[in-house]
Amino acid sequence: MSTRPAPRMPAHRVDLLSYEGLAEHDVQQVTSLLGRLVDGGAALGWVAAPTTAEIGELVERLAAGIESGETAVAIARRGDEITGFAFWARYTRPTFRPHVDIEKVAVAPEAQGRGVGKGLMEALIHAARHHGTEVVTLDLRGDNKAAIGLYESLGFTRYGRLPDFVAVGQERFDTLLYSLDLRR
C-alpha cells in the first residue's frame, strides 16, 4: 500500500473574457454547465436547459460589449474544463447608466464550495470598478443560502425582497435584491 498522497488537481483559474469571445468548444462547455445546473433545479432564469445556439448568441452579445464596459464575463477553468460562468451587464436606462447588474453566476456542482463563485464575483467586481461603475446589483432566489452567504461576505447588502416572485412550476420563491456600492 502506497503512502504517497494523491496528485493534486490544478486549481480553478478565473479570467475575464476578452472581446474576442469564446471558441465553439468553450460555448459547448458553458451550454453543458448551464444545462446541468438548470436540470438540477438551479435558479438561473431558464426552466429548460438552454441550447448551444442560445448560449452562442448570448456569449456573442456579451463579448460585443466588453471593450466599451457594457458587459463583463468571468470564466472559471480547471485545466481545460470550464467550471464557472458569470456576467454583468450595464443598465440601459439613461438614469441607471452608472450601474451594472450581475445577471448570472453559475458554478459546476463539483466545483461548488471551492472558491469558484467567489473568484467569479471578485473578477466581476474588479471589472465593474475598472469601468467606473458606482453600484453593482444582483437578485437571487431566496432559498439559495450559499449564494446569500457569498454575496454578503463580499460586502453586498440586501435592499429588498419580492415575496413569491419566482415561479417554478407550482412552486413559488422569494426574490432577494442585493447591491454593492463601489462609491465608498
Backbone as a chain_set.jsonl record, in Angstrom:
{"seq": "MSTRPAPRMPAHRVDLLSYEGLAEHDVQQVTSLLGRLVDGGAALGWVAAPTTAEIGELVERLAAGIESGETAVAIARRGDEITGFAFWARYTRPTFRPHVDIEKVAVAPEAQGRGVGKGLMEALIHAARHHGTEVVTLDLRGDNKAAIGLYESLGFTRYGRLPDFVAVGQERFDTLLYSLDLRR", "coords": {"N": [[0.838, -1.177, 0.0], [0.62, 2.136, -0.929], [1.924, 5.138, 0.451], [1.984, 7.542, -0.647], [0.768, 10.78, -1.328], [-2.284, 11.538, -3.073], [-2.191, 12.792, -6.422], [-2.375, 16.315, -6.84], [-5.092, 18.105, -8.108], [-5.232, 20.606, -10.65], [-5.699, 24.024, -9.644], [-8.69, 26.053, -9.703], [-8.941, 28.495, -12.148], [-9.682, 31.871, -12.738], [-10.715, 34.004, -15.251], [-11.265, 37.072, -17.011], [-13.371, 37.422, -19.783], [-12.319, 38.179, -23.094], [-12.959, 40.608, -25.706], [-12.991, 39.027, -27.909], [-14.466, 36.794, -27.48], [-15.649, 33.408, -27.069], [-14.265, 30.224, -27.96], [-15.806, 27.732, -30.064], [-15.896, 25.162, -28.82], [-15.706, 25.917, -26.166], [-18.076, 27.373, -25.846], [-19.835, 25.257, -26.07], [-19.131, 23.889, -23.737], [-19.939, 25.747, -21.763], [-22.673, 25.768, -22.307], [-23.283, 23.114, -21.636], [-22.607, 23.145, -18.892], [-24.477, 25.081, -17.877], [-26.83, 23.796, -18.611], [-26.724, 21.391, -17.09], [-26.916, 22.501, -14.53], [-29.43, 23.845, -14.618], [-31.127, 21.665, -15.167], [-30.796, 20.396, -12.759], [-32.23, 21.986, -11.08], [-31.301, 24.544, -10.518], [-31.467, 28.071, -9.979], [-31.395, 29.893, -12.493], [-32.748, 31.334, -14.342], [-33.729, 29.98, -16.525], [-36.171, 27.542, -17.432], [-35.896, 25.259, -18.771], [-33.073, 23.502, -20.059], [-30.703, 25.59, -21.696], [-30.011, 25.977, -25.236], [-27.15, 25.244, -27.353], [-27.034, 27.097, -29.417], [-28.479, 29.26, -28.315], [-26.776, 29.955, -26.156], [-24.452, 30.521, -27.562], [-25.276, 32.837, -28.964], [-25.766, 34.5, -26.76], [-23.17, 34.709, -25.609], [-21.843, 35.918, -27.734], [-23.198, 38.397, -27.851], [-22.527, 39.401, -25.316], [-19.704, 39.518, -25.508], [-19.44, 41.487, -27.426], [-19.915, 43.792, -25.984], [-17.841, 44.134, -24.204], [-15.368, 45.655, -24.493], [-16.295, 48.317, -24.394], [-17.282, 48.499, -21.866], [-19.863, 47.795, -21.378], [-20.547, 45.251, -20.731], [-19.354, 42.455, -18.784], [-17.618, 39.405, -18.488], [-16.912, 36.56, -16.628], [-14.926, 33.677, -16.495], [-14.423, 30.518, -15.136], [-11.947, 28.045, -14.884], [-10.719, 24.728, -14.693], [-7.935, 23.337, -15.434], [-8.538, 22.459, -18.717], [-11.237, 22.478, -18.531], [-14.31, 24.162, -18.236], [-15.55, 25.509, -15.342], [-17.075, 27.431, -14.221], [-19.196, 30.267, -14.85], [-20.026, 33.579, -15.31], [-21.661, 36.79, -15.459], [-22.034, 40.358, -15.936], [-24.181, 43.086, -16.88], [-24.421, 46.387, -18.092], [-26.837, 48.732, -17.014], [-29.421, 49.846, -19.198], [-31.131, 52.023, -19.132], [-30.986, 55.551, -19.185], [-30.741, 56.975, -16.724], [-29.778, 55.056, -15.055], [-27.297, 54.341, -15.948], [-24.706, 54.508, -14.658], [-24.495, 52.133, -13.325], [-24.311, 48.513, -12.871], [-25.686, 45.217, -13.455], [-25.459, 42.075, -12.076], [-26.107, 39.292, -13.819], [-25.977, 36.506, -14.174], [-24.6, 33.828, -12.329], [-22.902, 30.988, -12.378], [-21.863, 27.892, -11.228], [-20.182, 24.849, -11.559], [-21.5, 21.829, -10.178], [-19.581, 20.086, -8.979], [-17.572, 21.835, -8.41], [-18.501, 23.592, -6.585], [-18.34, 25.292, -3.462], [-15.62, 25.53, -3.403], [-14.443, 27.948, -3.754], [-14.839, 28.969, -6.275], [-17.143, 30.429, -7.068], [-16.707, 32.744, -5.55], [-14.327, 33.641, -6.727], [-15.248, 34.19, -9.348], [-17.081, 36.255, -8.781], [-15.38, 38.19, -7.604], [-13.783, 38.819, -9.81], [-15.707, 39.969, -11.506], [-16.506, 42.169, -9.964], [-14.09, 43.567, -9.875], [-13.863, 44.214, -12.617], [-16.098, 45.862, -12.83], [-15.352, 48.034, -11.186], [-13.128, 48.902, -12.649], [-14.392, 49.926, -14.89], [-15.624, 52.167, -13.926], [-17.993, 51.873, -12.502], [-20.687, 52.627, -10.323], [-22.627, 51.355, -8.626], [-23.204, 47.938, -8.044], [-25.606, 45.589, -8.777], [-27.691, 42.76, -7.942], [-29.908, 39.955, -8.154], [-31.465, 37.201, -6.51], [-32.746, 33.895, -5.957], [-34.612, 33.339, -3.048], [-34.132, 31.006, -1.563], [-31.537, 30.252, -1.87], [-29.159, 29.729, -0.028], [-26.338, 29.419, 0.089], [-25.395, 31.178, -1.899], [-26.377, 33.595, -0.886], [-24.822, 33.842, 1.444], [-22.266, 34.045, 0.248], [-22.48, 36.468, -1.29], [-23.025, 38.349, 0.717], [-20.665, 38.104, 2.183], [-18.934, 39.363, 0.486], [-19.573, 41.966, 0.727], [-22.023, 42.853, -0.247], [-25.276, 44.203, 0.276], [-28.579, 43.544, 1.383], [-31.371, 44.977, -0.099], [-33.981, 44.632, -0.651], [-36.978, 42.579, -1.006], [-38.948, 40.443, -2.882], [-41.794, 38.875, -2.383], [-42.668, 35.505, -3.146], [-42.063, 35.71, -5.912], [-40.647, 34.322, -7.913], [-41.51, 31.82, -10.147], [-41.595, 28.418, -10.354], [-42.83, 25.97, -11.952], [-45.415, 24.865, -9.962], [-44.343, 25.804, -7.643], [-43.305, 28.567, -5.59], [-40.982, 31.187, -5.017], [-39.215, 33.561, -3.034], [-37.713, 36.549, -4.298], [-34.619, 37.967, -3.723], [-33.058, 41.101, -3.372], [-29.982, 42.598, -3.935], [-27.203, 44.857, -3.361], [-24.027, 46.379, -4.121], [-22.198, 48.996, -3.179], [-19.926, 50.819, -4.866], [-18.928, 53.33, -4.637], [-17.923, 54.081, -2.243]], "CA": [[0.0, 0.0, 0.0], [1.418, 3.346, -1.065], [1.6, 6.235, 1.362], [2.122, 8.78, -1.391], [-0.506, 11.495, -1.469], [-2.86, 11.575, -4.42], [-1.768, 14.001, -7.133], [-3.294, 17.451, -6.706], [-5.697, 18.605, -9.332], [-4.932, 22.031, -10.782], [-6.675, 24.934, -9.051], [-9.587, 26.746, -10.62], [-8.424, 29.796, -12.574], [-10.762, 32.732, -13.214], [-10.276, 35.047, -16.174], [-12.299, 37.849, -17.678], [-13.457, 37.154, -21.21], [-11.947, 39.29, -23.965], [-13.962, 40.926, -26.719], [-12.949, 38.002, -28.953], [-15.477, 35.787, -27.179], [-15.242, 32.046, -26.737], [-14.201, 29.229, -29.034], [-17.019, 26.906, -30.131], [-15.892, 24.097, -27.803], [-15.979, 26.56, -24.879], [-19.51, 27.653, -25.838], [-20.477, 23.974, -25.775], [-18.921, 23.595, -22.316], [-20.811, 26.635, -20.989], [-24.026, 25.246, -22.512], [-23.396, 21.902, -20.826], [-22.609, 23.56, -17.492], [-25.758, 25.697, -17.57], [-27.854, 22.753, -18.745], [-26.678, 20.51, -15.904], [-27.416, 23.244, -13.379], [-30.877, 24.057, -14.79], [-31.776, 20.36, -14.992], [-30.719, 20.076, -11.335], [-33.087, 22.889, -10.321], [-30.661, 25.825, -10.211], [-32.245, 29.272, -10.31], [-30.592, 30.675, -13.432], [-33.615, 32.043, -15.262], [-34.289, 29.077, -17.527], [-36.909, 26.403, -16.886], [-35.335, 24.129, -19.514], [-31.667, 23.744, -20.407], [-30.526, 26.392, -22.912], [-29.343, 25.307, -26.348], [-25.848, 25.783, -27.73], [-27.279, 28.297, -30.223], [-28.837, 30.338, -27.383], [-25.592, 30.376, -25.403], [-23.571, 31.152, -28.542], [-25.773, 34.2, -29.175], [-25.539, 35.239, -25.516], [-21.735, 34.991, -25.497], [-21.52, 36.89, -28.786], [-23.721, 39.697, -27.405], [-21.717, 39.852, -24.176], [-18.36, 39.842, -25.99], [-19.52, 42.747, -28.169], [-19.971, 44.917, -25.063], [-16.748, 44.096, -23.218], [-14.419, 46.776, -24.606], [-16.933, 49.581, -24.035], [-17.73, 48.462, -20.481], [-21.296, 47.487, -21.309], [-20.663, 43.908, -20.167], [-18.141, 41.757, -18.344], [-17.849, 37.97, -18.347], [-15.848, 35.83, -15.941], [-14.929, 32.242, -16.777], [-13.548, 29.727, -14.272], [-11.486, 26.805, -15.522], [-9.807, 23.805, -14.011], [-7.327, 22.78, -16.636], [-9.279, 22.881, -19.907], [-12.674, 22.37, -18.263], [-14.986, 25.34, -17.69], [-16.244, 25.141, -14.107], [-17.907, 28.546, -13.787], [-19.526, 31.269, -15.862], [-20.798, 34.659, -14.689], [-21.549, 38.043, -16.203], [-22.879, 41.508, -15.643], [-24.486, 43.998, -17.986], [-24.732, 47.746, -17.673], [-28.239, 49.117, -17.194], [-29.585, 50.629, -20.418], [-31.833, 53.274, -18.824], [-30.008, 56.633, -19.021], [-30.548, 57.352, -15.317], [-29.133, 53.932, -14.353], [-26.068, 54.012, -16.684], [-23.503, 54.306, -13.85], [-24.62, 50.896, -12.55], [-24.369, 47.237, -13.593], [-26.441, 44.149, -12.799], [-24.939, 40.719, -12.277], [-27.262, 38.559, -14.324], [-25.824, 35.061, -13.998], [-23.42, 33.255, -11.688], [-23.113, 29.546, -12.475], [-20.688, 27.109, -10.835], [-20.409, 23.409, -11.689], [-21.74, 21.21, -8.866], [-18.353, 19.519, -8.415], [-16.671, 22.937, -8.047], [-19.131, 24.424, -5.568], [-17.693, 25.217, -2.157], [-14.17, 25.534, -3.598], [-13.996, 29.309, -4.026], [-15.05, 29.346, -7.678], [-18.115, 31.526, -7.087], [-16.041, 33.929, -5.023], [-13.405, 34.099, -7.766], [-16.039, 34.795, -10.418], [-17.617, 37.523, -8.291], [-14.283, 39.153, -7.451], [-13.393, 39.266, -11.158], [-16.745, 40.87, -11.999], [-16.421, 43.41, -9.187], [-12.896, 44.256, -10.374], [-14.206, 44.782, -13.924], [-17.035, 46.972, -12.594], [-14.542, 49.165, -10.709], [-12.308, 49.346, -13.785], [-15.239, 50.67, -15.828], [-16.225, 53.31, -13.26], [-19.327, 51.558, -12.001], [-20.995, 53.126, -8.986], [-23.326, 50.35, -7.835], [-23.417, 46.625, -8.645], [-26.801, 44.966, -8.218], [-27.999, 41.388, -8.329], [-31.038, 39.361, -7.447], [-31.356, 35.756, -6.427], [-33.864, 33.199, -5.332], [-34.467, 33.423, -1.603], [-33.731, 29.755, -0.917], [-30.142, 29.962, -2.23], [-28.41, 30.141, 1.169], [-24.899, 29.509, -0.196], [-25.16, 32.421, -2.642], [-26.606, 34.704, 0.039], [-23.604, 33.939, 2.263], [-21.166, 34.54, -0.592], [-22.667, 37.874, -1.627], [-22.867, 39.156, 1.928], [-19.24, 38.105, 2.556], [-18.255, 40.277, -0.434], [-19.998, 43.327, 1.028], [-23.346, 43.176, -0.765], [-26.322, 44.354, 1.288], [-29.923, 43.307, 0.873], [-32.2, 46.181, -0.074], [-35.38, 44.345, -0.937], [-37.463, 41.214, -1.156], [-40.217, 40.302, -3.586], [-42.332, 37.585, -1.952], [-43.259, 34.577, -4.121], [-41.883, 36.325, -7.228], [-40.125, 33.35, -8.869], [-42.412, 30.687, -10.344], [-41.015, 27.205, -10.937], [-43.999, 25.096, -11.9], [-46.362, 25.313, -8.935], [-43.6, 26.364, -6.506], [-43.002, 29.987, -5.61], [-39.839, 31.548, -4.191], [-38.932, 34.989, -2.923], [-36.53, 37.106, -4.939], [-33.896, 38.886, -2.852], [-32.351, 42.125, -4.13], [-28.731, 42.993, -3.261], [-26.362, 45.837, -4.046], [-22.685, 46.674, -3.616], [-21.893, 50.389, -3.515], [-18.489, 50.979, -5.132], [-18.565, 54.734, -4.492], [-17.266, 54.264, -0.938]], "C": [[0.886, 1.244, 0.0], [0.967, 4.409, -0.073], [1.746, 7.581, 0.66], [0.772, 9.477, -1.502], [-0.983, 11.461, -2.916], [-2.394, 12.853, -5.109], [-2.829, 15.084, -7.007], [-3.82, 17.844, -8.073], [-5.356, 20.09, -9.447], [-6.05, 22.864, -10.158], [-7.565, 25.537, -10.13], [-9.002, 28.132, -10.895], [-9.603, 30.605, -13.108], [-10.16, 33.837, -14.063], [-11.492, 35.814, -16.67], [-12.227, 37.566, -19.169], [-13.022, 38.387, -21.993], [-13.055, 39.504, -24.984], [-13.997, 39.893, -27.843], [-13.95, 36.885, -28.704], [-14.879, 34.447, -26.82], [-15.177, 31.184, -27.984], [-15.455, 28.353, -28.956], [-17.033, 25.811, -29.061], [-16.124, 24.661, -26.407], [-17.457, 26.925, -24.756], [-20.268, 26.369, -25.499], [-20.31, 23.599, -24.302], [-19.812, 24.472, -21.431], [-22.256, 26.152, -21.107], [-24.255, 24.007, -21.654], [-23.474, 22.234, -19.339], [-23.976, 24.129, -17.1], [-26.887, 24.67, -17.635], [-27.893, 21.823, -17.547], [-27.257, 21.216, -14.687], [-28.927, 23.449, -13.453], [-31.625, 22.743, -14.579], [-31.779, 19.924, -13.526], [-31.527, 21.028, -10.463], [-32.475, 24.227, -9.967], [-31.51, 26.988, -10.718], [-31.411, 30.185, -11.198], [-31.44, 31.39, -14.477], [-34.181, 31.2, -16.389], [-35.101, 27.997, -16.813], [-36.522, 25.115, -17.602], [-33.914, 24.508, -19.912], [-31.561, 24.559, -21.689], [-29.798, 25.586, -23.992], [-27.978, 25.945, -26.607], [-26.024, 27.054, -28.558], [-27.633, 29.482, -29.317], [-27.609, 30.869, -26.648], [-24.583, 31.024, -26.341], [-23.977, 32.597, -28.799], [-25.538, 35.067, -27.942], [-24.074, 35.647, -25.395], [-21.314, 36.027, -26.532], [-21.976, 38.3, -28.386], [-22.883, 40.253, -26.261], [-20.328, 40.292, -24.631], [-18.359, 41.19, -26.716], [-19.517, 43.963, -27.239], [-18.807, 45.03, -24.107], [-15.848, 45.323, -23.3], [-15.008, 48.103, -24.147], [-17.414, 49.62, -22.586], [-19.224, 48.254, -20.328], [-21.537, 46.139, -20.646], [-19.307, 43.466, -19.635], [-18.523, 40.304, -18.116], [-16.646, 37.358, -17.66], [-16.041, 34.336, -16.207], [-13.958, 31.572, -15.811], [-13.206, 28.433, -14.999], [-10.645, 26.004, -14.54], [-9.187, 23.003, -15.134], [-8.058, 23.337, -17.841], [-10.79, 22.898, -19.7], [-13.237, 23.659, -17.658], [-15.821, 24.893, -16.5], [-17.126, 26.275, -13.577], [-18.058, 29.578, -14.884], [-20.394, 32.317, -15.188], [-20.653, 35.92, -15.534], [-22.429, 39.118, -15.606], [-23.113, 42.282, -16.924], [-24.839, 45.356, -17.39], [-26.221, 48.003, -17.922], [-28.351, 50.008, -18.422], [-30.328, 51.941, -20.192], [-30.822, 54.381, -18.582], [-29.728, 56.998, -17.561], [-29.866, 56.261, -14.499], [-27.765, 53.589, -14.955], [-24.83, 53.829, -15.807], [-23.45, 52.936, -13.166], [-24.657, 49.661, -13.454], [-25.147, 46.223, -12.768], [-25.8, 42.807, -13.116], [-26.128, 39.839, -12.617], [-27.167, 37.057, -14.128], [-24.525, 34.773, -13.262], [-23.686, 31.758, -11.636], [-21.809, 28.821, -12.163], [-21.047, 25.63, -10.922], [-20.582, 22.786, -10.31], [-20.467, 20.686, -8.207], [-17.353, 20.592, -7.987], [-17.259, 23.838, -6.957], [-18.458, 24.204, -4.22], [-16.178, 25.252, -2.229], [-13.638, 26.92, -3.968], [-14.211, 29.782, -5.449], [-16.031, 30.518, -7.776], [-17.501, 32.823, -6.602], [-15.075, 34.501, -6.065], [-14.122, 34.77, -8.918], [-16.542, 36.175, -9.995], [-16.522, 38.575, -8.147], [-13.825, 39.683, -8.806], [-14.424, 40.249, -11.715], [-16.728, 42.205, -11.262], [-15.219, 44.233, -9.645], [-13.198, 44.927, -11.717], [-15.153, 45.974, -13.761], [-16.283, 48.215, -12.115], [-13.739, 49.78, -11.857], [-13.113, 50.219, -14.742], [-16.029, 51.788, -15.146], [-17.634, 53.094, -12.74], [-19.506, 52.098, -10.589], [-21.636, 52.065, -8.101], [-23.487, 49.08, -8.667], [-24.658, 46.042, -7.972], [-26.881, 43.507, -8.663], [-29.272, 40.981, -7.616], [-30.861, 37.857, -7.478], [-32.575, 35.187, -5.752], [-33.598, 33.075, -3.84], [-34.046, 32.157, -0.902], [-32.268, 29.394, -1.183], [-29.21, 30.469, -1.122], [-26.911, 30.298, 0.897], [-24.581, 30.818, -0.92], [-25.363, 33.64, -1.746], [-25.36, 34.922, 0.896], [-22.431, 34.496, 1.484], [-21.318, 36.037, -0.838], [-22.489, 38.77, -0.403], [-21.406, 39.206, 2.374], [-18.43, 39.051, 1.677], [-18.706, 41.724, -0.244], [-21.339, 43.737, 0.449], [-24.328, 43.284, 0.398], [-27.686, 44.169, 0.635], [-30.74, 44.586, 1.0], [-33.659, 45.886, -0.389], [-35.676, 42.869, -1.061], [-38.8, 41.263, -1.87], [-40.786, 38.924, -3.237], [-42.95, 36.793, -3.111], [-43.15, 35.064, -5.566], [-41.447, 35.318, -8.301], [-41.068, 32.148, -8.932], [-41.659, 29.552, -11.031], [-42.11, 26.148, -10.843], [-44.996, 25.671, -10.904], [-45.669, 25.934, -7.724], [-43.357, 27.852, -6.705], [-41.874, 30.262, -4.627], [-39.733, 33.065, -4.134], [-37.742, 35.336, -3.805], [-35.923, 38.097, -3.96], [-33.066, 39.818, -3.72], [-31.161, 42.603, -3.311], [-28.005, 44.046, -4.073], [-25.017, 45.953, -3.337], [-22.342, 48.066, -4.105], [-20.382, 50.543, -3.65], [-18.035, 52.425, -4.997], [-17.817, 54.991, -3.186], [-15.794, 54.012, -1.008]], "O": [[1.786, 1.38, 0.829], [-0.224, 4.556, 0.203], [1.645, 8.632, 1.293], [-0.248, 8.832, -1.744], [-0.188, 11.367, -3.851], [-2.22, 13.882, -4.456], [-4.028, 14.808, -7.06], [-3.082, 17.903, -9.056], [-5.206, 20.763, -8.427], [-7.209, 22.451, -10.15], [-7.228, 25.527, -11.314], [-8.617, 28.847, -9.97], [-10.431, 30.078, -13.851], [-9.219, 34.516, -13.651], [-12.599, 35.279, -16.74], [-11.141, 37.482, -19.743], [-13.322, 39.514, -21.598], [-13.968, 38.689, -25.111], [-14.932, 39.883, -28.644], [-14.255, 36.111, -29.612], [-13.753, 34.36, -26.33], [-15.93, 31.383, -28.937], [-16.084, 28.251, -27.902], [-18.076, 25.557, -28.458], [-16.677, 23.973, -25.549], [-18.033, 26.801, -23.675], [-21.229, 26.395, -24.732], [-21.23, 23.058, -23.687], [-20.378, 23.985, -20.452], [-22.984, 26.131, -20.114], [-25.3, 23.87, -21.02], [-24.299, 21.68, -18.613], [-24.563, 23.705, -16.105], [-27.793, 24.683, -16.802], [-28.968, 21.499, -17.042], [-27.996, 20.617, -13.905], [-29.628, 23.249, -12.461], [-32.644, 22.713, -13.89], [-32.657, 19.174, -13.1], [-31.517, 20.901, -9.239], [-33.061, 24.982, -9.192], [-32.178, 26.893, -11.748], [-30.796, 31.137, -10.717], [-30.898, 31.992, -15.404], [-35.036, 31.672, -17.138], [-34.75, 27.585, -15.707], [-36.784, 24.018, -17.11], [-33.596, 25.685, -20.08], [-32.247, 24.263, -22.668], [-29.067, 24.64, -23.695], [-27.695, 27.047, -26.136], [-25.241, 27.993, -28.414], [-27.139, 30.589, -29.531], [-27.422, 32.08, -26.53], [-23.919, 31.985, -25.953], [-23.125, 33.484, -28.847], [-25.157, 36.231, -28.061], [-23.774, 36.806, -25.11], [-20.516, 36.915, -26.234], [-21.24, 39.272, -28.559], [-22.567, 41.443, -26.24], [-19.829, 41.326, -24.186], [-17.389, 41.944, -26.629], [-19.152, 45.058, -27.667], [-18.782, 45.936, -23.275], [-15.589, 45.966, -22.283], [-14.298, 48.929, -23.572], [-17.899, 50.652, -22.123], [-19.785, 48.511, -19.263], [-22.599, 45.904, -20.07], [-18.265, 44.021, -19.984], [-19.608, 40.004, -17.617], [-15.504, 37.598, -18.05], [-17.152, 33.81, -16.151], [-12.811, 31.998, -15.679], [-14.055, 27.814, -15.64], [-9.957, 26.554, -13.68], [-9.815, 22.115, -15.712], [-8.189, 24.553, -17.981], [-11.536, 23.29, -20.597], [-12.698, 24.18, -16.682], [-16.682, 24.021, -16.619], [-17.844, 26.094, -12.593], [-17.181, 29.748, -15.732], [-21.396, 31.978, -14.558], [-19.656, 36.102, -16.233], [-23.399, 38.858, -14.894], [-22.375, 42.165, -17.902], [-25.465, 45.454, -16.335], [-26.784, 47.546, -18.917], [-27.474, 50.837, -18.666], [-30.173, 52.878, -20.975], [-29.87, 54.171, -17.831], [-28.587, 57.298, -17.209], [-29.424, 56.509, -13.377], [-27.132, 52.632, -14.511], [-23.957, 53.046, -16.18], [-22.465, 52.616, -12.5], [-24.989, 49.748, -14.637], [-25.258, 46.346, -11.548], [-25.622, 42.45, -14.281], [-27.04, 39.663, -11.809], [-28.189, 36.398, -13.934], [-23.49, 35.384, -13.529], [-24.59, 31.308, -10.932], [-20.773, 29.105, -12.765], [-22.089, 25.207, -10.421], [-19.887, 23.169, -9.369], [-20.296, 20.831, -6.997], [-16.392, 20.293, -7.279], [-16.584, 24.743, -6.466], [-18.06, 23.09, -3.878], [-15.511, 25.028, -1.219], [-12.509, 27.047, -4.442], [-13.804, 30.891, -5.798], [-15.772, 31.488, -8.49], [-17.746, 33.884, -7.177], [-15.019, 35.716, -6.259], [-13.671, 35.801, -9.417], [-16.442, 37.141, -10.752], [-16.718, 39.729, -8.528], [-13.513, 40.867, -8.936], [-14.057, 41.251, -12.328], [-16.915, 43.255, -11.876], [-15.315, 45.452, -9.788], [-12.827, 46.081, -11.928], [-15.027, 46.974, -14.468], [-16.547, 49.321, -12.586], [-13.677, 50.999, -12.014], [-12.572, 51.149, -15.339], [-16.992, 52.302, -15.715], [-18.383, 54.054, -12.56], [-18.593, 52.033, -9.766], [-21.235, 51.893, -6.95], [-23.857, 49.135, -9.84], [-24.748, 46.007, -6.745], [-26.231, 43.087, -9.62], [-29.664, 41.577, -6.614], [-30.194, 37.311, -8.357], [-33.329, 35.885, -5.074], [-32.488, 32.746, -3.423], [-33.635, 32.213, 0.257], [-31.811, 28.332, -0.759], [-28.56, 31.505, -1.268], [-26.283, 31.217, 1.423], [-23.605, 31.49, -0.587], [-24.609, 34.608, -1.834], [-24.899, 36.053, 1.054], [-21.682, 35.328, 1.995], [-20.375, 36.797, -0.614], [-21.869, 39.83, -0.49], [-20.95, 40.23, 2.884], [-17.354, 39.495, 2.076], [-18.268, 42.611, -0.977], [-21.757, 44.879, 0.641], [-24.225, 42.549, 1.381], [-27.915, 44.578, -0.503], [-30.795, 45.201, 2.065], [-34.487, 46.797, -0.393], [-34.784, 42.032, -1.198], [-39.681, 42.039, -1.5], [-40.304, 37.912, -3.747], [-43.663, 37.349, -3.946], [-44.065, 34.845, -6.359], [-41.833, 35.445, -9.463], [-41.385, 31.538, -7.911], [-41.154, 29.707, -12.143], [-42.298, 25.516, -9.804], [-45.375, 26.838, -11.002], [-46.329, 26.526, -6.87], [-43.222, 28.333, -7.83], [-41.806, 29.664, -3.554], [-40.117, 33.761, -5.074], [-36.864, 34.503, -4.027], [-36.619, 38.962, -3.428], [-32.443, 39.383, -4.688], [-31.303, 42.969, -2.144], [-28.155, 44.132, -5.292], [-24.883, 45.671, -2.146], [-22.21, 48.293, -5.308], [-19.647, 50.414, -2.671], [-16.86, 52.718, -5.222], [-17.148, 56.015, -3.047], [-15.1, 54.124, 0.003]]}, "num_chains": 1, "name": "protein.A"}
